[in-house]
XYZ file of C-alpha atoms in Angstrom:
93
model
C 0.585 -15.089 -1.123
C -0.064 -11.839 -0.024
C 3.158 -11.321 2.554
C 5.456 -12.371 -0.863
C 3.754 -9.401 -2.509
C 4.359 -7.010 -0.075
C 8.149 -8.353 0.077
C 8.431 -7.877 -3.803
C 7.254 -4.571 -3.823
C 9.364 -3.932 -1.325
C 11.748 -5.028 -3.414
C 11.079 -3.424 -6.639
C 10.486 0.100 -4.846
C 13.844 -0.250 -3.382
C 15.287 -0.882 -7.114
C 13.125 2.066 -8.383
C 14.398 4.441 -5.810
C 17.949 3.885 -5.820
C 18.708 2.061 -8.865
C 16.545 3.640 -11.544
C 14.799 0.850 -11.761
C 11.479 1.465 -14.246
C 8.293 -0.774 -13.150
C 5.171 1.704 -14.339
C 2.999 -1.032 -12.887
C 4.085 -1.081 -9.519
C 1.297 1.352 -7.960
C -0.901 -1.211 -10.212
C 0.251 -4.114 -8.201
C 0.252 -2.452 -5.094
C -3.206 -1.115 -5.337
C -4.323 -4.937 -6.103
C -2.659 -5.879 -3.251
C -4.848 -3.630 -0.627
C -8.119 -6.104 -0.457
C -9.410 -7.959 2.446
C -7.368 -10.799 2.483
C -4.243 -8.329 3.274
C -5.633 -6.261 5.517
C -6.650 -9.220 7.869
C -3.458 -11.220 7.792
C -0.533 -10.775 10.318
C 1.447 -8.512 8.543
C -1.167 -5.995 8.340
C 1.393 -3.589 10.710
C 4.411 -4.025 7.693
C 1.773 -3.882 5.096
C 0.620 -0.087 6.112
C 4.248 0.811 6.934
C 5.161 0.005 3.539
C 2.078 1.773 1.414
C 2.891 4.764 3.698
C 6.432 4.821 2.613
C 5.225 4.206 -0.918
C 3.000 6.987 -1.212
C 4.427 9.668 0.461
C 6.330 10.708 -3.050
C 5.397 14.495 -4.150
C 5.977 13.464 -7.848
C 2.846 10.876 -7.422
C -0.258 12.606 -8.825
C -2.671 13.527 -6.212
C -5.725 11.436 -7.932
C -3.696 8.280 -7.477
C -2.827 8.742 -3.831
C -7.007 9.202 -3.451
C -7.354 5.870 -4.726
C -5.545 4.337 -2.299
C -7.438 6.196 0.272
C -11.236 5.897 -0.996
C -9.873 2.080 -1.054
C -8.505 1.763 2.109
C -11.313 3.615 3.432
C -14.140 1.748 2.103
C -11.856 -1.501 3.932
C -12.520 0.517 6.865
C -16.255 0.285 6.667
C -16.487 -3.118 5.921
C -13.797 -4.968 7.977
C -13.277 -5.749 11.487
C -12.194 -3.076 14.165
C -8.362 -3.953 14.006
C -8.282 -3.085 10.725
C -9.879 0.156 11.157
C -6.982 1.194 13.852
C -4.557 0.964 11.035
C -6.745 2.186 8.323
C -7.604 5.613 9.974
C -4.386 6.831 10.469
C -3.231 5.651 7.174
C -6.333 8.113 5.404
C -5.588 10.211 7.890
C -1.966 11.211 6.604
């Protein structure tokens, strides 16, 4: 499910940042994992934590990070208001 994901990416970013640890799919997975189902379950507060953490990076190219936030944004628009108070401030940094 989607809260195993989040864990494994945890996971494998954790490898990738201390350990060397080469996954080029990860922003892949991640990105697959930022869809509706996600950003309505109960982790949603984790979940945004995490993709914060995971794209704050200076080596990641900017077109990537805009992905994420035309994505996250476009959630934003089309999902309940709870959503939308993590969303914001997520696009927002």
């Amino acid at each position: 499910g989607g809260a195993n994901a989040i864990l494994a990416l945890e996971g494998l970013f954790h490898l990738m940042q201390h350990h060397g640890l080469e996954y080029p799919r990860f922003y892949d997975q991640l990105y697959a994992t930022l869809n509706p189902v996600t950003v309505h379950a109960k982790y949603r507060p984790r979940f945004f934590k995490l993709m914060d953490l995971f794209l704050t990076s200076a080596a990641l190219p900017a077109y990537l990070v805009a992905a994420f936030v035309k994505r996250a944004a476009r959630l934003a628009l089309t999902s309940a208001t709870p959503y939308a108070l993590f969303a914001v401030p997520f696009v927002y940094n």
